[in-house]
Every structure is written in structure tokens, then in C-alpha cells.
Amino acid sequence: MTRIRKLNCFDYPKIKKMIAYLGSDEGAQFSKALLNEPFGFINSILPLKYKFLHESFILLDGKEILGLITAEPVIGNHYKINITRLIFQNNLYDAGKQLINFVISKYSAKGATSFIVSVDECHDELLRLFTDGCGFRQCASETLWKLENFEKSKDIPCGFRPFNNGDAKEVCRLYNSEIETIYKASFERIKQEFEDPILGGYSAFYKNRYVLEEPLRKKIIAYLSFTTSDNSNFIIDFITNDGYEISYDDILKYAISEIDRRRSIFYPIIKQKNYTKSADKVGKYLTSKGCKPIQTQIILVKNFYRPVKTAENALQVFLFGENSKIVTN
């Protein structure tokens, strides 16, 4: 008989065997996650809006682990849930389906309204598992480009400065304005999603963020970030106001100079968000620079919309007269 329960540190030896074929990076990430297990207990009993860590669950058949799933509320908008990891034994797609549906049921009962997962476009069976098996819809995609033969320029572009929480509202407005209309319902963010989390130190990622201001009006016209989980591969992500001519060369020069201040050896990777107005322009620019696309991830979404309650007229009207009618509305 199968059952699903929360992952704990005693499961690590069995999990390590399951993921041995994935390489050392995945095992290292699990080790780091399990170090937070004492905090995980506190996190598990908190209401959804106060959770600050991801949660992992395993599917068991007796003592054998058949699969694992990890879910993580979006910081600043805990009613969005990212499914960040799904592992199951070879061809046990039913185990994957059980785990996905368990997470959806568990978090939607706590008030979650959106579930998001990114799947490599090459994994056709996994895509079908989420879409046909669990009701997710295919939204858009993101492509990662490897930046090769880059130069560490000493001429650092001006105008950039570190992001602070006071910029969150303006950055949020910029981000949402640059999303293509057909994708807005799925990708729009709220201001709190851009603010620095109080317990950000427990994140599995290290992230730096910057903004570019228009000199005269001090208006934010570009937002830049780079993220790493291993201090080696840095994912550079940026969005710009399409009403301004902003040099992508300057953006990447600044990002690389900031990374170079922290690491002497690193590998920059550019994220192209294919749901933004500038997606084609960014793609052409990266191609012209000799960058190579190394991965495209399909973004899948499942939404639960809260019904708007209609006002109910619970008034009972009793009319006493010749016909002795009773009317109930």
C-alpha cells in the first residue's frame, strides 16, 4: 500500500541512491536542504502566507521510496506555488501523478491559487504527465543561452545601481508592462514579489539585483539580476523599457563586471523570457554575439480561480392579504 509523507533527514541515504545518476550537484543541493530540517518542522506548521522554506514529500510503498516532489511558495506571493523538483523511479509515471496531485490538493486547501512548473522541452513524457495527467496548461517558455568568449571590460557602464526595496513598486510596474498581453494573466507579478525576503538567507540561490535609471527623471528603465546556486554558473536575467534605446552590451558588461568582482572563474548564462515584448530582439542580439541556446524550458501553469460570491437575498417576505401569499426570495 502506498502513502505520501514529508521528507525527513533519515530518508537521505535512500534518496541519495535514487539521484546518484544525476551527478553530484543534485546530491549537494539535497544535503543543503536537509540541513534546514529543524527549521522545516517550524515551516511545516505555519500558515501558507508565512512559509519561508520549500517542502519535499515522498511516495512510499512499504519502506521503498517510489518518488519525491518539492514545492516552494513564491516569496512575496505565497499563493503561487513553484514545483521545483520531481523524481520518480524509471517509468513510474503514476507515482509522479500521485505526487503532483497530492501537492496541488495540499496547497490549494491552504489557499494556493496557482501552481507553476518549468519542464525541459525535450521531456515529452513529463510534459504530457503535467498537461494530460494533471491538468496543467502550456503557457510560454524561457531559453538559456551560454555566453562564450566574453571579455571582462574595465569600462563599466554608468547609471546602474543596486536595487533596494523602495524600487519594488516601480520595477514591478516595468516588469508587468513588458509582458505580452496574452501572457499577462499567468506572468504578472505583485510588488511584494520583488521585495527582499526577511529570511532570504535560507534560499538555495544567491541573487544580486540592479536597476538602470534614466538620468533626468530618475525613472527606472531596466532591471537586472544574476542568480547562482553553485557560485560557478550565473544566470543573468534582465528586462528593459522598450520605449528606450538601451544597449544590451552595456547591460551584460555591467553584469559580468559585478560577477567578476566576486568570482574569478565563472560561466555566464543569459535567460531569454519568450513571453516579453523584447523576446525576439534579445534572441537576435544573442545570436549575433555567437551565443548558443543550451536549454529551453516550457512553463506550465495550473490556476484555481476563487469564485466571486454573489449577494444572496435571504429576506423572507410575508404578504398578508386576501390571497394569503407567502413569497420567499
mmCIF file of C-alpha atoms in Angstrom:
data_model
loop_
_atom_site.group_PDB
_atom_site.id
_atom_site.type_symbol
_atom_site.label_atom_id
_atom_site.label_comp_id
_atom_site.label_asym_id
_atom_site.label_seq_id
_atom_site.Cartn_x
_atom_site.Cartn_y
_atom_site.Cartn_z
ATOM 1 C CA MET A 1 0.000 0.000 0.000
ATOM 2 C CA THR A 2 1.376 3.408 -0.973
ATOM 3 C CA ARG A 3 1.387 6.534 1.148
ATOM 4 C CA ILE A 4 2.813 10.041 0.931
ATOM 5 C CA ARG A 5 4.581 11.825 3.769
ATOM 6 C CA LYS A 6 7.003 14.678 4.331
ATOM 7 C CA LEU A 7 10.686 14.066 3.624
ATOM 8 C CA ASN A 8 12.987 13.920 6.651
ATOM 9 C CA CYS A 9 16.729 13.600 7.206
ATOM 10 C CA PHE A 10 16.512 9.836 7.770
ATOM 11 C CA ASP A 11 15.393 9.398 4.158
ATOM 12 C CA TYR A 12 18.587 10.884 2.761
ATOM 13 C CA PRO A 13 20.545 7.592 2.186
ATOM 14 C CA LYS A 14 17.707 6.166 0.083
ATOM 15 C CA ILE A 15 17.158 9.430 -1.775
ATOM 16 C CA LYS A 16 20.881 9.663 -2.497
ATOM 17 C CA LYS A 17 20.755 6.285 -4.232
ATOM 18 C CA MET A 18 17.774 7.400 -6.322
ATOM 19 C CA ILE A 19 19.548 10.509 -7.588
ATOM 20 C CA ALA A 20 23.055 9.073 -7.942
ATOM 21 C CA TYR A 21 22.721 9.081 -11.741
ATOM 22 C CA LEU A 22 22.009 12.825 -11.742
ATOM 23 C CA GLY A 23 25.519 13.731 -10.597
ATOM 24 C CA SER A 24 26.954 15.403 -7.520
ATOM 25 C CA ASP A 25 25.183 18.772 -7.852
ATOM 26 C CA GLU A 26 21.737 17.385 -7.147
ATOM 27 C CA GLY A 27 23.052 15.415 -4.169
ATOM 28 C CA ALA A 28 24.740 18.527 -2.802
ATOM 29 C CA GLN A 29 21.505 20.502 -3.074
ATOM 30 C CA PHE A 30 19.661 17.804 -1.170
ATOM 31 C CA SER A 31 22.306 17.834 1.540
ATOM 32 C CA LYS A 32 21.921 21.580 1.946
ATOM 33 C CA ALA A 33 18.127 21.268 2.062
ATOM 34 C CA LEU A 34 18.233 18.593 4.742
ATOM 35 C CA LEU A 35 20.486 20.753 6.906
ATOM 36 C CA ASN A 36 17.465 23.050 7.275
ATOM 37 C CA GLU A 37 15.279 20.218 8.566
ATOM 38 C CA PRO A 38 14.862 21.670 12.107
ATOM 39 C CA PHE A 39 13.553 24.857 10.502
ATOM 40 C CA GLY A 40 11.493 22.688 8.145
ATOM 41 C CA PHE A 41 9.412 21.477 11.080
ATOM 42 C CA ILE A 42 8.618 25.069 12.042
ATOM 43 C CA ASN A 43 7.912 25.902 8.397
ATOM 44 C CA SER A 44 5.524 22.944 8.015
ATOM 45 C CA ILE A 45 3.193 24.087 10.803
ATOM 46 C CA LEU A 46 2.989 27.705 9.646
ATOM 47 C CA PRO A 47 0.066 29.054 7.585
ATOM 48 C CA LEU A 48 0.803 29.278 3.872
ATOM 49 C CA LYS A 49 1.434 33.044 3.876
ATOM 50 C CA TYR A 50 4.204 32.695 6.494
ATOM 51 C CA LYS A 51 6.124 29.759 4.975
ATOM 52 C CA PHE A 52 9.757 30.568 4.202
ATOM 53 C CA LEU A 53 11.184 27.220 3.018
ATOM 54 C CA HIS A 54 10.391 24.686 0.347
ATOM 55 C CA GLU A 55 8.765 21.394 1.358
ATOM 56 C CA SER A 56 9.508 17.926 -0.018
ATOM 57 C CA PHE A 57 7.261 14.873 0.073
ATOM 58 C CA ILE A 58 7.951 11.235 -0.766
ATOM 59 C CA LEU A 59 5.757 8.423 -2.072
ATOM 60 C CA LEU A 60 6.365 5.140 -0.250
ATOM 61 C CA ASP A 61 5.383 1.563 -0.981
ATOM 62 C CA GLY A 62 6.164 -0.103 2.320
ATOM 63 C CA LYS A 63 9.699 1.110 3.028
ATOM 64 C CA GLU A 64 10.618 1.652 -0.616
ATOM 65 C CA ILE A 65 10.685 5.242 -1.888
ATOM 66 C CA LEU A 66 8.986 5.434 -5.286
ATOM 67 C CA GLY A 67 9.277 9.172 -5.841
ATOM 68 C CA LEU A 68 9.802 12.650 -4.442
ATOM 69 C CA ILE A 69 8.353 16.097 -5.114
ATOM 70 C CA THR A 70 9.419 19.535 -3.872
ATOM 71 C CA ALA A 71 7.124 22.567 -3.754
ATOM 72 C CA GLU A 72 8.042 26.114 -2.836
ATOM 73 C CA PRO A 73 5.755 29.130 -2.331
ATOM 74 C CA VAL A 74 6.802 32.199 -4.322
ATOM 75 C CA ILE A 75 8.379 34.690 -1.936
ATOM 76 C CA GLY A 76 6.109 37.698 -1.654
ATOM 77 C CA ASN A 77 3.121 35.871 -3.125
ATOM 78 C CA HIS A 78 2.651 32.633 -1.240
ATOM 79 C CA TYR A 79 -0.494 31.768 -3.170
ATOM 80 C CA LYS A 80 1.716 30.902 -6.140
ATOM 81 C CA ILE A 81 3.456 27.542 -5.747
ATOM 82 C CA ASN A 82 6.515 26.500 -7.757
ATOM 83 C CA ILE A 83 7.083 22.768 -8.219
ATOM 84 C CA THR A 84 10.876 22.741 -8.287
ATOM 85 C CA ARG A 85 11.751 19.040 -8.190
ATOM 86 C CA LEU A 86 10.055 15.799 -9.247
ATOM 87 C CA ILE A 87 11.864 12.466 -9.095
ATOM 88 C CA PHE A 88 10.382 9.012 -9.542
ATOM 89 C CA GLN A 89 11.636 5.561 -10.416
ATOM 90 C CA ASN A 90 12.022 4.660 -14.073
ATOM 91 C CA ASN A 91 8.695 4.776 -15.957
ATOM 92 C CA LEU A 92 6.637 5.054 -12.746
ATOM 93 C CA TYR A 93 4.629 7.963 -14.145
ATOM 94 C CA ASP A 94 1.697 7.047 -11.943
ATOM 95 C CA ALA A 95 3.936 7.770 -8.935
ATOM 96 C CA GLY A 96 4.689 11.197 -10.387
ATOM 97 C CA LYS A 97 0.993 11.837 -10.953
ATOM 98 C CA GLN A 98 0.155 10.897 -7.357
ATOM 99 C CA LEU A 99 2.804 13.262 -6.005
ATOM 100 C CA ILE A 100 1.731 16.172 -8.223
ATOM 101 C CA ASN A 101 -1.935 15.769 -7.314
ATOM 102 C CA PHE A 102 -1.001 15.479 -3.632
ATOM 103 C CA VAL A 103 0.836 18.819 -3.699
ATOM 104 C CA ILE A 104 -1.999 20.508 -5.597
ATOM 105 C CA SER A 105 -4.573 19.177 -3.140
ATOM 106 C CA LYS A 106 -2.491 20.056 -0.071
ATOM 107 C CA TYR A 107 -1.662 23.643 -1.032
ATOM 108 C CA SER A 108 -4.961 24.527 -2.693
ATOM 109 C CA ALA A 109 -6.670 23.533 0.564
ATOM 110 C CA LYS A 110 -4.458 26.146 2.264
ATOM 111 C CA GLY A 111 -5.473 28.833 -0.242
ATOM 112 C CA ALA A 112 -2.964 28.484 -3.119
ATOM 113 C CA THR A 113 -4.388 29.589 -6.466
ATOM 114 C CA SER A 114 -1.541 28.962 -8.952
ATOM 115 C CA PHE A 115 0.893 26.099 -9.496
ATOM 116 C CA ILE A 116 3.875 26.599 -11.805
ATOM 117 C CA VAL A 117 6.497 24.202 -13.142
ATOM 118 C CA SER A 118 9.233 24.522 -15.781
ATOM 119 C CA VAL A 119 9.964 21.401 -17.842
ATOM 120 C CA ASP A 120 12.720 20.887 -20.405
ATOM 121 C CA GLU A 121 11.161 20.867 -23.880
ATOM 122 C CA CYS A 122 12.902 17.547 -24.639
ATOM 123 C CA HIS A 123 10.974 15.704 -21.908
ATOM 124 C CA ASP A 124 7.831 14.923 -23.897
ATOM 125 C CA GLU A 125 6.527 12.290 -21.486
ATOM 126 C CA LEU A 126 6.979 14.565 -18.483
ATOM 127 C CA LEU A 127 5.166 17.365 -20.314
ATOM 128 C CA ARG A 128 2.270 15.001 -21.027
ATOM 129 C CA LEU A 129 2.224 13.924 -17.383
ATOM 130 C CA PHE A 130 1.611 17.505 -16.268
ATOM 131 C CA THR A 131 -0.754 18.516 -19.082
ATOM 132 C CA ASP A 132 -2.788 15.377 -19.806
ATOM 133 C CA GLY A 133 -2.417 13.726 -16.414
ATOM 134 C CA CYS A 134 -2.678 16.672 -14.015
ATOM 135 C CA GLY A 135 -4.479 19.451 -15.894
ATOM 136 C CA PHE A 136 -1.633 21.933 -16.358
ATOM 137 C CA ARG A 137 -1.662 24.171 -19.425
ATOM 138 C CA GLN A 138 1.325 25.118 -21.519
ATOM 139 C CA CYS A 139 1.919 28.854 -21.183
ATOM 140 C CA ALA A 140 5.203 30.050 -22.638
ATOM 141 C CA SER A 141 8.908 29.269 -22.463
ATOM 142 C CA GLU A 142 12.298 30.535 -21.328
ATOM 143 C CA THR A 143 15.569 29.861 -23.136
ATOM 144 C CA LEU A 144 19.020 29.795 -21.566
ATOM 145 C CA TRP A 145 21.939 30.958 -23.719
ATOM 146 C CA LYS A 146 25.590 30.240 -22.986
ATOM 147 C CA LEU A 147 27.749 33.346 -23.293
ATOM 148 C CA GLU A 148 31.125 32.316 -24.702
ATOM 149 C CA ASN A 149 34.331 34.256 -25.363
ATOM 150 C CA PHE A 150 33.170 37.173 -23.249
ATOM 151 C CA GLU A 151 35.509 39.978 -22.281
ATOM 152 C CA LYS A 152 35.925 41.380 -18.790
ATOM 153 C CA SER A 153 35.785 45.052 -19.691
ATOM 154 C CA LYS A 154 37.328 47.674 -17.440
ATOM 155 C CA ASP A 155 34.941 50.300 -18.839
ATOM 156 C CA ILE A 156 31.970 49.798 -16.536
ATOM 157 C CA PRO A 157 28.761 51.390 -17.890
ATOM 158 C CA CYS A 158 27.288 54.208 -15.807
ATOM 159 C CA GLY A 159 23.774 54.558 -14.495
ATOM 160 C CA PHE A 160 23.352 51.210 -12.782
ATOM 161 C CA ARG A 161 22.945 50.957 -9.031
ATOM 162 C CA PRO A 162 21.951 48.212 -6.557
ATOM 163 C CA PHE A 163 18.250 47.503 -6.191
ATOM 164 C CA ASN A 164 16.570 48.367 -2.895
ATOM 165 C CA ASN A 165 13.086 47.654 -1.585
ATOM 166 C CA GLY A 166 11.991 51.194 -2.361
ATOM 167 C CA ASP A 167 12.333 50.313 -6.064
ATOM 168 C CA ALA A 168 9.946 47.358 -5.855
ATOM 169 C CA LYS A 169 6.810 49.199 -6.967
ATOM 170 C CA GLU A 170 8.469 50.817 -9.982
ATOM 171 C CA VAL A 171 10.280 47.627 -11.013
ATOM 172 C CA CYS A 172 7.016 45.693 -10.715
ATOM 173 C CA ARG A 173 5.312 48.224 -12.993
ATOM 174 C CA LEU A 174 8.169 47.967 -15.520
ATOM 175 C CA TYR A 175 8.139 44.164 -15.460
ATOM 176 C CA ASN A 176 4.373 43.868 -15.950
ATOM 177 C CA SER A 177 4.322 46.479 -18.726
ATOM 178 C CA GLU A 178 6.837 44.467 -20.770
ATOM 179 C CA ILE A 179 4.849 41.208 -20.712
ATOM 180 C CA GLU A 180 2.917 40.394 -23.886
ATOM 181 C CA THR A 181 -0.800 40.890 -23.328
ATOM 182 C CA ILE A 182 -1.761 37.245 -23.914
ATOM 183 C CA TYR A 183 0.613 36.143 -21.145
ATOM 184 C CA LYS A 184 -0.220 38.769 -18.532
ATOM 185 C CA ALA A 185 -2.693 36.637 -16.580
ATOM 186 C CA SER A 186 -0.030 33.981 -15.981
ATOM 187 C CA PHE A 187 3.129 36.062 -15.537
ATOM 188 C CA GLU A 188 2.158 39.358 -13.944
ATOM 189 C CA ARG A 189 3.669 39.907 -10.511
ATOM 190 C CA ILE A 190 2.823 41.962 -7.465
ATOM 191 C CA LYS A 191 5.148 44.436 -5.746
ATOM 192 C CA GLN A 192 5.904 42.092 -2.834
ATOM 193 C CA GLU A 193 7.464 39.547 -5.214
ATOM 194 C CA PHE A 194 10.299 41.997 -5.888
ATOM 195 C CA GLU A 195 10.992 42.905 -2.269
ATOM 196 C CA ASP A 196 13.879 41.299 -0.399
ATOM 197 C CA PRO A 197 12.554 38.491 1.824
ATOM 198 C CA ILE A 198 13.210 38.707 5.549
ATOM 199 C CA LEU A 199 14.511 35.130 5.661
ATOM 200 C CA GLY A 200 16.277 35.223 2.298
ATOM 201 C CA GLY A 201 19.367 33.607 3.801
ATOM 202 C CA TYR A 202 17.632 30.224 3.728
ATOM 203 C CA SER A 203 17.211 30.332 -0.046
ATOM 204 C CA ALA A 204 19.043 27.758 -2.169
ATOM 205 C CA PHE A 205 20.097 30.571 -4.518
ATOM 206 C CA TYR A 206 22.309 33.624 -4.239
ATOM 207 C CA LYS A 207 20.901 36.627 -6.101
ATOM 208 C CA ASN A 208 22.088 40.172 -6.827
ATOM 209 C CA ARG A 209 19.831 42.814 -8.370
ATOM 210 C CA TYR A 210 20.363 46.202 -10.000
ATOM 211 C CA VAL A 211 18.394 48.920 -11.746
ATOM 212 C CA LEU A 212 19.226 51.387 -14.503
ATOM 213 C CA GLU A 213 17.789 54.885 -14.132
ATOM 214 C CA GLU A 214 17.001 57.479 -16.776
ATOM 215 C CA PRO A 215 19.320 60.353 -15.696
ATOM 216 C CA LEU A 216 16.959 63.323 -15.833
ATOM 217 C CA ARG A 217 13.763 61.950 -14.324
ATOM 218 C CA LYS A 218 15.353 59.190 -12.229
ATOM 219 C CA LYS A 219 12.925 56.756 -13.829
ATOM 220 C CA ILE A 220 13.859 53.059 -13.740
ATOM 221 C CA ILE A 221 14.175 51.850 -17.339
ATOM 222 C CA ALA A 222 15.920 48.492 -16.831
ATOM 223 C CA TYR A 223 16.071 45.782 -14.191
ATOM 224 C CA LEU A 224 18.976 43.339 -13.982
ATOM 225 C CA SER A 225 19.710 40.337 -11.797
ATOM 226 C CA PHE A 226 22.101 37.415 -11.683
ATOM 227 C CA THR A 227 21.486 34.223 -9.767
ATOM 228 C CA THR A 228 23.646 31.243 -8.839
ATOM 229 C CA SER A 229 23.220 28.091 -6.816
ATOM 230 C CA ASP A 230 26.814 26.849 -7.126
ATOM 231 C CA ASN A 231 28.968 30.035 -7.364
ATOM 232 C CA SER A 232 30.059 28.893 -10.808
ATOM 233 C CA ASN A 233 27.140 29.189 -13.226
ATOM 234 C CA PHE A 234 25.480 32.611 -13.111
ATOM 235 C CA ILE A 235 22.118 33.148 -14.794
ATOM 236 C CA ILE A 236 21.778 36.753 -15.979
ATOM 237 C CA ASP A 237 18.215 37.999 -16.309
ATOM 238 C CA PHE A 238 17.135 41.461 -17.429
ATOM 239 C CA ILE A 239 14.126 43.386 -18.646
ATOM 240 C CA THR A 240 14.117 46.806 -20.288
ATOM 241 C CA ASN A 241 11.623 49.511 -21.141
ATOM 242 C CA ASP A 242 11.032 49.108 -24.887
ATOM 243 C CA GLY A 243 10.447 52.863 -25.170
ATOM 244 C CA TYR A 244 14.174 53.491 -24.661
ATOM 245 C CA GLU A 245 17.206 52.503 -26.710
ATOM 246 C CA ILE A 246 19.155 50.577 -24.088
ATOM 247 C CA SER A 247 22.384 48.829 -25.045
ATOM 248 C CA TYR A 248 22.364 45.118 -24.285
ATOM 249 C CA ASP A 249 26.162 45.299 -24.497
ATOM 250 C CA ASP A 250 26.176 47.711 -21.552
ATOM 251 C CA ILE A 251 23.822 45.521 -19.532
ATOM 252 C CA LEU A 252 25.983 42.430 -19.993
ATOM 253 C CA LYS A 253 29.213 44.356 -19.399
ATOM 254 C CA TYR A 254 27.877 45.595 -16.094
ATOM 255 C CA ALA A 255 26.589 42.158 -15.055
ATOM 256 C CA ILE A 256 29.883 40.472 -15.905
ATOM 257 C CA SER A 257 31.894 43.154 -14.092
ATOM 258 C CA GLU A 258 29.790 42.639 -10.945
ATOM 259 C CA ILE A 259 30.161 38.854 -11.101
ATOM 260 C CA ASP A 260 33.904 39.218 -11.745
ATOM 261 C CA ARG A 261 34.232 41.213 -8.515
ATOM 262 C CA ARG A 262 33.029 38.121 -6.647
ATOM 263 C CA ARG A 263 34.406 35.223 -8.688
ATOM 264 C CA SER A 264 37.495 34.994 -10.870
ATOM 265 C CA ILE A 265 36.208 31.921 -12.732
ATOM 266 C CA PHE A 266 32.548 31.776 -13.705
ATOM 267 C CA TYR A 267 30.212 30.849 -16.546
ATOM 268 C CA PRO A 268 27.592 33.452 -17.530
ATOM 269 C CA ILE A 269 24.244 32.237 -18.885
ATOM 270 C CA ILE A 270 21.601 34.588 -20.299
ATOM 271 C CA LYS A 271 17.893 34.000 -19.725
ATOM 272 C CA GLN A 272 15.564 34.917 -22.593
ATOM 273 C CA LYS A 273 11.945 35.248 -21.467
ATOM 274 C CA ASN A 274 9.866 34.354 -24.508
ATOM 275 C CA TYR A 275 6.729 35.986 -23.117
ATOM 276 C CA THR A 276 8.061 39.562 -23.125
ATOM 277 C CA LYS A 277 7.786 42.225 -25.824
ATOM 278 C CA SER A 278 11.556 42.257 -26.360
ATOM 279 C CA ALA A 279 11.998 38.456 -26.618
ATOM 280 C CA ASP A 280 12.700 38.406 -30.377
ATOM 281 C CA LYS A 281 15.068 41.364 -30.115
ATOM 282 C CA VAL A 282 17.024 39.682 -27.306
ATOM 283 C CA GLY A 283 17.182 36.419 -29.278
ATOM 284 C CA LYS A 284 18.585 38.170 -32.370
ATOM 285 C CA TYR A 285 21.128 40.032 -30.243
ATOM 286 C CA LEU A 286 22.378 36.867 -28.545
ATOM 287 C CA THR A 287 22.626 35.064 -31.891
ATOM 288 C CA SER A 288 24.664 37.949 -33.325
ATOM 289 C CA LYS A 289 27.061 37.634 -30.378
ATOM 290 C CA GLY A 290 27.675 33.958 -31.087
ATOM 291 C CA CYS A 291 25.775 32.742 -28.026
ATOM 292 C CA LYS A 292 24.364 29.226 -28.117
ATOM 293 C CA PRO A 293 20.970 28.179 -26.733
ATOM 294 C CA ILE A 294 21.608 25.355 -24.274
ATOM 295 C CA GLN A 295 18.138 24.756 -22.846
ATOM 296 C CA THR A 296 14.527 25.757 -23.410
ATOM 297 C CA GLN A 297 12.087 25.216 -20.577
ATOM 298 C CA ILE A 298 8.343 25.083 -21.135
ATOM 299 C CA ILE A 299 6.413 26.859 -18.378
ATOM 300 C CA LEU A 300 3.271 25.032 -17.304
ATOM 301 C CA VAL A 301 0.592 26.586 -15.121
ATOM 302 C CA LYS A 302 -2.481 25.357 -13.284
ATOM 303 C CA ASN A 303 -4.762 28.022 -11.851
ATOM 304 C CA PHE A 304 -7.605 27.857 -9.374
ATOM 305 C CA TYR A 305 -9.773 30.946 -9.576
ATOM 306 C CA ARG A 306 -11.664 31.931 -6.471
ATOM 307 C CA PRO A 307 -15.345 32.375 -7.324
ATOM 308 C CA VAL A 308 -16.814 35.760 -6.546
ATOM 309 C CA LYS A 309 -19.653 35.346 -4.112
ATOM 310 C CA THR A 310 -22.902 36.882 -5.261
ATOM 311 C CA ALA A 311 -25.007 38.678 -2.748
ATOM 312 C CA GLU A 312 -27.782 36.413 -1.623
ATOM 313 C CA ASN A 313 -31.135 37.854 -0.731
ATOM 314 C CA ALA A 314 -32.037 35.861 2.337
ATOM 315 C CA LEU A 315 -35.007 38.067 3.113
ATOM 316 C CA GLN A 316 -38.322 36.285 3.510
ATOM 317 C CA VAL A 317 -41.328 38.471 2.734
ATOM 318 C CA PHE A 318 -44.711 37.500 4.131
ATOM 319 C CA LEU A 319 -47.674 39.226 2.486
ATOM 320 C CA PHE A 320 -50.874 39.014 4.413
ATOM 321 C CA GLY A 321 -53.960 39.873 2.480
ATOM 322 C CA GLU A 322 -56.841 38.445 0.586
ATOM 323 C CA ASN A 323 -54.793 35.708 -1.127
ATOM 324 C CA SER A 324 -52.608 34.912 1.914
ATOM 325 C CA LYS A 325 -49.491 34.555 -0.308
ATOM 326 C CA ILE A 326 -46.051 33.729 1.076
ATOM 327 C CA VAL A 327 -43.130 34.846 -1.128
ATOM 328 C CA THR A 328 -39.535 33.741 -0.454
ATOM 329 C CA ASN A 329 -36.651 35.389 -2.309
#
